[in-house]
Amino acid sequence: MYVAVKGGERAIDNAHALLAEERRGDPAVPELSVAQIREQMTLAVNRVMAEGSLYDPDLAALAIKQARGDLIEAIFLIRAYRTTLPRLGHSNPVDTGAMAAVRRVSATYKDLPGGQVLGPTFDYTHRLIDFALAAEGEAPRAPQAEPLGPVPRVTGFLDREGLIEAEPDSDATPRDLTREPMELPADRALRLQALTRGDEGFILSLAYSSQRGYGRTHPFVGELRIGEVAVEMEIPELGFAVEIGEITVTECETVNQFTGSKTKAPQFTRGYGLVFGQSERKAISMSLVDRALRWEELGEDNTGAPVQDAEFVLMHADNIQATGFLEHIKLPHYVDFQSELELVRRLRAGAQEAAE
Amino acid sequence: MSDYNFAYLDEQTKRMIRRAILKGVAVPGYQVPFASREMPMPYGWGTGGVQVTAACLTPDDTLKVIDQGADDTTNAVSIRKFFERTAGVATSTHTAEATIIQTRHRIPEAALSDGQILVYQVPIPEPLRFLEPRETETRRMHALEDYGLMHVKLYEDIARNGAIATSYAYPVKVEGRYIMDPSPIPKFDNPKLSNTPALQLFGAGREQRIYAIPPFTQIVSLDFEDYPFEASKAPHACDLCADDTTYLDEVITDDHGGRMFVCSDTDHCETRRDAGYRGRLAPQEDAA
Amino acid sequence: MSATPLLTVDGIGKSYGARIGCADVSFDLWPGEVMGIVGESGSGKSTLLGCLAGHLTPDTGHVIFDTTADGPRDVLAMSEPERRMLARTDWAFVHQNPRDGLRMGVSAGGNVGERLMAVGARHYGQIRDQATEWLGRVEINADRIDDKPRQFSGGMQQRLQIARNLVTGPRLVFMDEPTGGLDVSVQARLLDLLRGLVRRMGLSAVIVTHDLAVVRLLADRLVVMKDGRIVEQGLTDQVLDDPQHPYTQLLVSSVLQV
C-alpha cells in the first residue's frame, strides 16, 4: 500500500555518509593530506583555482580532496565558497612584463633577449609510463640556474616597428563578471574574464576547431610565459600601492593573421590569454578563442563558425553552469511528466475517436 | 554556522538582489538581469530561488519549501535544511503558516494571502527561448512587443495535434504587456498566478534573471478564441483525501497496471485527511 | 490618382567606406503604381531597396511614406517599434531567396498566419480559413496547408512567401529579384500570378531586378541605375523602347539580342 513518499531526509543523510566513506577509500591506505595534494597535484590545483576564480592553493587542494578528485566538483566548491567572501577592494592590474618567469618560450623567434627558457614542461618528455614513480624514493634534484629577471615582450619588439596592432592603454574599470550579469554584446574585457574562468576542455575544443578551419586566424605563439607576479593594491589611507602577495600566472600572446586595407598598412593582430597558475594549454586556447571572437572589430567575415559566435561561446563556457543544468534533469519532474502524460492520453483518445 | 552571514549571502549581494527584485516588481513580467552568485547547490537545482529567498528572508520569517508540491522530496528537504542552518529561521510545511514559500514546479492548493511571498525556481526564464535561441534577439522581441512568433507556435500545436500541446511552463501575458514563462508549473496552476494577494518572485540563477508578479496583477494564459486555455488535470479524485479539485500525482502501485492518484500538494492532502476526509484507498484504520 | 505620393524617396545615399552603395536617389511612387529598379549587379539597386525597406540605414536623404494612421511620415525618423509595426502592416518584403522570407520549420498555414497573429488575430479557425484562401490564390492546394516549406518546390516556396506577405493587405510591397533562382517556365507562371495579384489588389510595389522581362511585364515606370546613381527614369515602355542613356541602350540591346 502506498502512502505519500516520506524519508527523503534520512535517505540524504545516509547517502552523505556513504559518500564520506567512499571518499576515504580503503582505510588501510594512508590518507592524503591537503599539503600533499597542493605540492604533488599542482596542475590540478591550478586548474581549480583558475576556473574557481579564487587564488588559494590550500583551499583548492582541500576542495580536490573533498571532491574525490572530480575537478569540476572542486571548482564548484571553490566558487560557492568565493560567494561568501566579502569584497574589500580590488588590486591594480598585475604587470606581467615584470614577471619573474620560470618558463618563457616564443615560437616566432629562434632566440631573443632573455632567451628561450623551457622551465618545468611536459613538452619534450616521452610519454612513457615511468614505473619508477610507483616506488617511493628520494626527491629528484634539478640543476639550479640564476632566476630570470624581467624579460622584454615579443609583442613589444613587433610593436616598436609598428608591425602589430597597438593595444591602447586604458584606465577604465572593466566590468566584473563575478559581480554583474553577463550582458551581450560583451566587450573584450568581459569576454576575457569569461574565457579565463571557462571550462578548459570547452575552450580547448573551440580553439582547436578554429585551427581546423572553423573561424581560422593563423595564430603563432608570440610568447608564452609562466611565473610569479606581484599583486599590488592601492590603500586609500596610505595614498600609494603596496604589495599584498605574489601569484603564479600563465600568459600567452598570439600573433595572428594581419589585417590591412588600401589606406592602412597591414599589421599583425593579437590574441590574449591569462590564467592563474601554470595552465598553458588553457592560456593558449584562450588566446586563440579571444582572437577569433574579434572578427567583427577587425573587419573579418563571419563564417558562421561556433568560435566566432560570442553569445554561443560566452553562454556555454562556464562548467559550473553547464554541469548544474545538465545534472538537474536527475531531479524529480513528476509534475511536468504527469501533465505530459495527461496530454498524450487526451490527444490519443481524441485521435482514436476521430478514427472511429 | 557562525562562519556565514545570515542566510548565506553577504549583505551587499542581498542588496543587489533586492534592487533587481524591486525593478522586477516595478515592471511586472520583465526579466531583470542580476549578478547571480555561485551557491553551494548546483545550477538548475534552485540557485535562483535560493538567492531570491535569501534576499527576502528576515529572522522572523517562517519558511516553507516544496518541490513538485511536496515538502519531503529530496531537493525541498535539502533547501529547507540549508536555510535552517544558514539563517536559523522557523520552517513549516503548512502553507498558511509560511511567510515565504520557495517552490519548484507547483503553486500550493491553498489560496495564498496578503503578506506571503511565493518564490519560484526557474530553469529557463525566457518564454521565447525555444522559438529563438539568441538572447539578443529575444530581448529585442520583448522590447518591441514582437510576439507573433509565440502564437505561431500555438497555431502549429493545434494544426498538428488538434490542441495546444503545452502542458507545463505554459506562457502567459502579464498585465497586457510582457509574455512570461511561469516556470515549469503544470498549466493547471496557471489561473492561480492571476490576481493573487501574495507577491510572486521568480529567480533563475544560471540564466541570471529575476522577474516578478506583484499582488493583484492580471495574468492571462495565451490561447485562441476558439481554442481557449483550459486548466486541466487527471480526471480523478485523490485516493487518499478524496479531493477532486487538486492536481494529482500518478503512483504505480504494482506491475499489473495498478495505479493510484494522490494530491501532489502533500500539505493540502494531510490537512484534509486530518479533518477526516478519506479517499478510495486511504488506510481505514486511522480513520477518525 | 491621389494628390499625395505613397512613397517619396528624396536624396538617398549610402556609402561603404570609400565605396558608394547608392547616391542622390530620388523618385515618387504613386498609389497603385509599380516601380521597377534595374541595373546590373553592383549597380546599387539592392542597397537602395535595403535603405527604402528599413533594413539598412542610409547616410543621407529621406524616405517619406503616406501612413494610414498619420499621413506622410519620414520612415527613417521613426522609432524601431513603429518601423516594425509598419513592416508587418502596410509594408511587405519579398526576398529573392524564399528561405530568407519564410520560416522553414513552420507549416505553410503557420507561415501565412504569422502576420495575421502579429497584428492581433486570435481566432484559430478564421486564421486557418484566411490561410487556406491565400494558398488558393497563389495556386497551392489546400491539402498542403500543414506541410512545411522545405517539402515544397522552389516555385511553390516563392508563391508561399508571396501569400505570407500579402495576407494582411499591405499597401506597398518591396520585391528583391522575386523570380531569381527559378527555372524559366516557373518564372513565367510566377510572373503571371504576380501580375494578376498586383492588378487585382491595386498594390504599389518597388521591384528590384536585373531581368528586363520582369519589369516589362510588371512595372509601370522604370529607374535605371549604374554605379549607385540613377541614369534614366520614365515610363517602362518608353525607357525600354526608346532608351536615351548609353548605358540603358546597352542594357536593352544586350537583353533583346538574347
mmCIF file of N, CA and C in Angstrom, chain C residues 51-122:
data_model
loop_
_atom_site.group_PDB
_atom_site.id
_atom_site.type_symbol
_atom_site.label_atom_id
_atom_site.label_comp_id
_atom_site.label_asym_id
_atom_site.label_seq_id
_atom_site.Cartn_x
_atom_site.Cartn_y
_atom_site.Cartn_z
ATOM 1 N N CYS C 51 17.733 50.325 -48.120
ATOM 2 C CA CYS C 51 17.536 51.623 -47.460
ATOM 3 C C CYS C 51 16.051 51.988 -47.402
ATOM 4 N N LEU C 52 15.336 51.698 -48.472
ATOM 5 C CA LEU C 52 13.910 52.046 -48.510
ATOM 6 C C LEU C 52 13.120 51.204 -47.513
ATOM 7 N N ALA C 53 13.454 49.917 -47.434
ATOM 8 C CA ALA C 53 12.658 48.997 -46.614
ATOM 9 C C ALA C 53 13.074 49.007 -45.156
ATOM 10 N N GLY C 54 14.094 49.831 -44.808
ATOM 11 C CA GLY C 54 14.486 49.926 -43.408
ATOM 12 C C GLY C 54 15.451 48.846 -42.956
ATOM 13 N N HIS C 55 15.987 48.058 -43.889
ATOM 14 C CA HIS C 55 16.970 47.052 -43.486
ATOM 15 C C HIS C 55 18.360 47.656 -43.344
ATOM 16 N N LEU C 56 18.611 48.757 -44.067
ATOM 17 C CA LEU C 56 19.890 49.464 -43.975
ATOM 18 C C LEU C 56 19.584 50.912 -43.596
ATOM 19 N N THR C 57 20.540 51.548 -42.935
ATOM 20 C CA THR C 57 20.356 52.957 -42.599
ATOM 21 C C THR C 57 21.143 53.804 -43.591
ATOM 22 N N PRO C 58 20.462 54.609 -44.403
ATOM 23 C CA PRO C 58 21.196 55.432 -45.373
ATOM 24 C C PRO C 58 21.953 56.563 -44.671
ATOM 25 N N ASP C 59 22.993 57.068 -45.333
ATOM 26 C CA ASP C 59 23.767 58.173 -44.759
ATOM 27 C C ASP C 59 23.056 59.503 -44.972
ATOM 28 N N THR C 60 22.359 59.630 -46.101
ATOM 29 C CA THR C 60 21.676 60.897 -46.399
ATOM 30 C C THR C 60 20.277 60.604 -46.912
ATOM 31 N N GLY C 61 19.432 61.624 -46.870
ATOM 32 C CA GLY C 61 18.136 61.543 -47.524
ATOM 33 C C GLY C 61 16.977 61.200 -46.612
ATOM 34 N N HIS C 62 15.790 61.167 -47.220
ATOM 35 C CA HIS C 62 14.559 60.880 -46.507
ATOM 36 C C HIS C 62 13.736 59.869 -47.283
ATOM 37 N N VAL C 63 12.974 59.080 -46.545
ATOM 38 C CA VAL C 63 12.007 58.171 -47.161
ATOM 39 C C VAL C 63 10.671 58.505 -46.522
ATOM 40 N N ILE C 64 9.797 59.181 -47.287
ATOM 41 C CA ILE C 64 8.509 59.608 -46.726
ATOM 42 C C ILE C 64 7.434 58.631 -47.191
ATOM 43 N N PHE C 65 6.728 58.054 -46.223
ATOM 44 C CA PHE C 65 5.654 57.122 -46.559
ATOM 45 C C PHE C 65 4.323 57.681 -46.059
ATOM 46 N N ASP C 66 3.303 57.558 -46.898
ATOM 47 C CA ASP C 66 1.980 58.060 -46.532
ATOM 48 C C ASP C 66 1.283 57.007 -45.681
ATOM 49 N N THR C 67 1.447 57.095 -44.355
ATOM 50 C CA THR C 67 0.905 56.058 -43.476
ATOM 51 C C THR C 67 -0.612 56.167 -43.376
ATOM 52 N N THR C 68 -1.267 55.031 -43.113
ATOM 53 C CA THR C 68 -2.721 55.014 -42.977
ATOM 54 C C THR C 68 -3.141 55.871 -41.787
ATOM 55 N N ALA C 69 -2.404 55.762 -40.710
ATOM 56 C CA ALA C 69 -2.815 56.408 -39.471
ATOM 57 C C ALA C 69 -2.503 57.900 -39.450
ATOM 58 N N ASP C 70 -1.258 58.265 -39.785
ATOM 59 C CA ASP C 70 -0.822 59.643 -39.549
ATOM 60 C C ASP C 70 -0.422 60.398 -40.809
ATOM 61 N N GLY C 71 -0.751 59.909 -41.995
ATOM 62 C CA GLY C 71 -0.344 60.621 -43.206
ATOM 63 C C GLY C 71 1.158 60.483 -43.446
ATOM 64 N N PRO C 72 1.740 61.379 -44.269
ATOM 65 C CA PRO C 72 3.153 61.239 -44.646
ATOM 66 C C PRO C 72 4.091 61.340 -43.446
ATOM 67 N N ARG C 73 4.997 60.343 -43.312
ATOM 68 C CA ARG C 73 5.977 60.371 -42.223
ATOM 69 C C ARG C 73 7.319 59.906 -42.748
ATOM 70 N N ASP C 74 8.392 60.489 -42.158
ATOM 71 C CA ASP C 74 9.730 60.057 -42.552
ATOM 72 C C ASP C 74 10.031 58.727 -41.864
ATOM 73 N N VAL C 75 10.136 57.695 -42.661
ATOM 74 C CA VAL C 75 10.338 56.348 -42.117
ATOM 75 C C VAL C 75 11.646 56.273 -41.335
ATOM 76 N N LEU C 76 12.664 56.997 -41.816
ATOM 77 C CA LEU C 76 13.978 56.916 -41.176
ATOM 78 C C LEU C 76 13.975 57.555 -39.797
ATOM 79 N N ALA C 77 13.005 58.471 -39.559
ATOM 80 C CA ALA C 77 12.941 59.128 -38.251
ATOM 81 C C ALA C 77 12.037 58.374 -37.284
ATOM 82 N N MET C 78 11.424 57.295 -37.759
ATOM 83 C CA MET C 78 10.529 56.530 -36.882
ATOM 84 C C MET C 78 11.335 55.735 -35.857
ATOM 85 N N SER C 79 10.672 55.412 -34.736
ATOM 86 C CA SER C 79 11.306 54.538 -33.763
ATOM 87 C C SER C 79 11.255 53.108 -34.299
ATOM 88 N N GLU C 80 12.107 52.271 -33.741
ATOM 89 C CA GLU C 80 12.167 50.876 -34.182
ATOM 90 C C GLU C 80 10.806 50.168 -34.052
ATOM 91 N N PRO C 81 10.087 50.335 -32.921
ATOM 92 C CA PRO C 81 8.772 49.668 -32.850
ATOM 93 C C PRO C 81 7.813 50.147 -33.938
ATOM 94 N N GLU C 82 7.824 51.454 -34.231
ATOM 95 C CA GLU C 82 6.935 51.977 -35.272
ATOM 96 C C GLU C 82 7.281 51.354 -36.626
ATOM 97 N N ARG C 83 8.601 51.255 -36.868
ATOM 98 C CA ARG C 83 9.029 50.729 -38.163
ATOM 99 C C ARG C 83 8.665 49.249 -38.285
ATOM 100 N N ARG C 84 8.818 48.532 -37.169
ATOM 101 C CA ARG C 84 8.450 47.110 -37.222
ATOM 102 C C ARG C 84 6.949 46.943 -37.441
ATOM 103 N N MET C 85 6.176 47.800 -36.804
ATOM 104 C CA MET C 85 4.728 47.737 -36.988
ATOM 105 C C MET C 85 4.373 47.996 -38.445
ATOM 106 N N LEU C 86 5.025 49.005 -39.031
ATOM 107 C CA LEU C 86 4.813 49.320 -40.443
ATOM 108 C C LEU C 86 5.170 48.109 -41.300
ATOM 109 N N ALA C 87 6.276 47.464 -40.951
ATOM 110 C CA ALA C 87 6.755 46.340 -41.759
ATOM 111 C C ALA C 87 5.793 45.163 -41.720
ATOM 112 N N ARG C 88 4.954 45.073 -40.659
ATOM 113 C CA ARG C 88 4.030 43.945 -40.649
ATOM 114 C C ARG C 88 2.586 44.345 -40.941
ATOM 115 N N THR C 89 2.364 45.622 -41.271
ATOM 116 C CA THR C 89 1.009 46.024 -41.636
ATOM 117 C C THR C 89 0.971 46.580 -43.055
ATOM 118 N N ASP C 90 1.419 47.827 -43.228
ATOM 119 C CA ASP C 90 1.331 48.489 -44.523
ATOM 120 C C ASP C 90 2.347 47.977 -45.537
ATOM 121 N N TRP C 91 3.445 47.414 -45.053
ATOM 122 C CA TRP C 91 4.526 47.014 -45.942
ATOM 123 C C TRP C 91 4.653 45.496 -46.052
ATOM 124 N N ALA C 92 5.307 45.081 -47.124
ATOM 125 C CA ALA C 92 5.673 43.671 -47.262
ATOM 126 C C ALA C 92 6.995 43.611 -47.991
ATOM 127 N N PHE C 93 7.728 42.520 -47.783
ATOM 128 C CA PHE C 93 9.030 42.381 -48.428
ATOM 129 C C PHE C 93 9.173 40.959 -48.940
ATOM 130 N N VAL C 94 9.348 40.831 -50.253
ATOM 131 C CA VAL C 94 9.533 39.509 -50.849
ATOM 132 C C VAL C 94 11.011 39.349 -51.188
ATOM 133 N N HIS C 95 11.643 38.386 -50.519
ATOM 134 C CA HIS C 95 13.070 38.146 -50.727
ATOM 135 C C HIS C 95 13.309 37.303 -51.976
ATOM 136 N N GLN C 96 14.498 37.472 -52.525
ATOM 137 C CA GLN C 96 14.880 36.637 -53.671
ATOM 138 C C GLN C 96 14.872 35.164 -53.270
ATOM 139 N N ASN C 97 15.505 34.878 -52.119
ATOM 140 C CA ASN C 97 15.559 33.505 -51.648
ATOM 141 C C ASN C 97 14.435 33.274 -50.647
ATOM 142 N N PRO C 98 13.473 32.395 -50.980
ATOM 143 C CA PRO C 98 12.335 32.201 -50.074
ATOM 144 C C PRO C 98 12.762 31.797 -48.665
ATOM 145 N N ARG C 99 13.951 31.196 -48.534
ATOM 146 C CA ARG C 99 14.417 30.810 -47.202
ATOM 147 C C ARG C 99 14.602 32.018 -46.296
ATOM 148 N N ASP C 100 14.889 33.182 -46.895
ATOM 149 C CA ASP C 100 15.061 34.394 -46.089
ATOM 150 C C ASP C 100 13.730 34.991 -45.672
ATOM 151 N N GLY C 101 12.662 34.615 -46.382
ATOM 152 C CA GLY C 101 11.373 35.249 -46.101
ATOM 153 C C GLY C 101 10.375 34.298 -45.466
ATOM 154 N N LEU C 102 10.734 33.022 -45.362
ATOM 155 C CA LEU C 102 9.822 32.043 -44.770
ATOM 156 C C LEU C 102 10.438 31.475 -43.507
ATOM 157 N N ARG C 103 9.596 30.909 -42.653
ATOM 158 C CA ARG C 103 10.100 30.093 -41.551
ATOM 159 C C ARG C 103 10.050 28.652 -42.023
ATOM 160 N N MET C 104 11.227 28.094 -42.279
ATOM 161 C CA MET C 104 11.268 26.795 -42.927
ATOM 162 C C MET C 104 10.760 25.680 -42.017
ATOM 163 N N GLY C 105 10.792 25.901 -40.704
ATOM 164 C CA GLY C 105 10.357 24.856 -39.786
ATOM 165 C C GLY C 105 8.893 24.980 -39.390
ATOM 166 N N VAL C 106 8.192 25.946 -39.968
ATOM 167 C CA VAL C 106 6.791 26.188 -39.607
ATOM 168 C C VAL C 106 5.923 25.835 -40.819
ATOM 169 N N SER C 107 4.739 25.282 -40.582
ATOM 170 C CA SER C 107 3.877 24.838 -41.673
ATOM 171 C C SER C 107 3.484 26.008 -42.581
ATOM 172 N N ALA C 108 2.998 25.667 -43.775
ATOM 173 C CA ALA C 108 2.570 26.700 -44.719
ATOM 174 C C ALA C 108 1.498 27.579 -44.079
ATOM 175 N N GLY C 109 0.537 26.947 -43.403
ATOM 176 C CA GLY C 109 -0.529 27.702 -42.754
ATOM 177 C C GLY C 109 0.017 28.633 -41.685
ATOM 178 N N GLY C 110 0.985 28.150 -40.898
ATOM 179 C CA GLY C 110 1.600 28.971 -39.860
ATOM 180 C C GLY C 110 2.360 30.139 -40.456
ATOM 181 N N ASN C 111 3.024 29.881 -41.586
ATOM 182 C CA ASN C 111 3.753 30.956 -42.262
ATOM 183 C C ASN C 111 2.811 32.069 -42.705
ATOM 184 N N VAL C 112 1.693 31.683 -43.291
ATOM 185 C CA VAL C 112 0.748 32.696 -43.761
ATOM 186 C C VAL C 112 0.068 33.363 -42.558
ATOM 187 N N GLY C 113 -0.216 32.543 -41.526
ATOM 188 C CA GLY C 113 -0.944 33.076 -40.372
ATOM 189 C C GLY C 113 -0.115 34.001 -39.490
ATOM 190 N N GLU C 114 1.214 33.909 -39.574
ATOM 191 C CA GLU C 114 2.048 34.679 -38.640
ATOM 192 C C GLU C 114 1.751 36.176 -38.682
ATOM 193 N N ARG C 115 1.627 36.714 -39.880
ATOM 194 C CA ARG C 115 1.371 38.166 -39.968
ATOM 195 C C ARG C 115 0.010 38.506 -39.373
ATOM 196 N N LEU C 116 -0.960 37.625 -39.587
ATOM 197 C CA LEU C 116 -2.285 37.887 -39.006
ATOM 198 C C LEU C 116 -2.197 37.910 -37.486
ATOM 199 N N MET C 117 -1.455 36.921 -36.939
ATOM 200 C CA MET C 117 -1.354 36.849 -35.482
ATOM 201 C C MET C 117 -0.536 38.000 -34.929
ATOM 202 N N ALA C 118 0.449 38.444 -35.714
ATOM 203 C CA ALA C 118 1.298 39.546 -35.254
ATOM 204 C C ALA C 118 0.500 40.844 -35.131
ATOM 205 N N VAL C 119 -0.592 40.949 -35.871
ATOM 206 C CA VAL C 119 -1.406 42.161 -35.731
ATOM 207 C C VAL C 119 -2.671 41.872 -34.931
ATOM 208 N N GLY C 120 -2.690 40.738 -34.210
ATOM 209 C CA GLY C 120 -3.736 40.553 -33.211
ATOM 210 C C GLY C 120 -4.791 39.511 -33.499
ATOM 211 N N ALA C 121 -4.726 38.801 -34.642
ATOM 212 C CA ALA C 121 -5.738 37.766 -34.899
ATOM 213 C C ALA C 121 -5.611 36.669 -33.848
ATOM 214 N N ARG C 122 -6.731 36.280 -33.220
ATOM 215 C CA ARG C 122 -6.682 35.309 -32.134
ATOM 216 C C ARG C 122 -7.761 34.234 -32.286
#
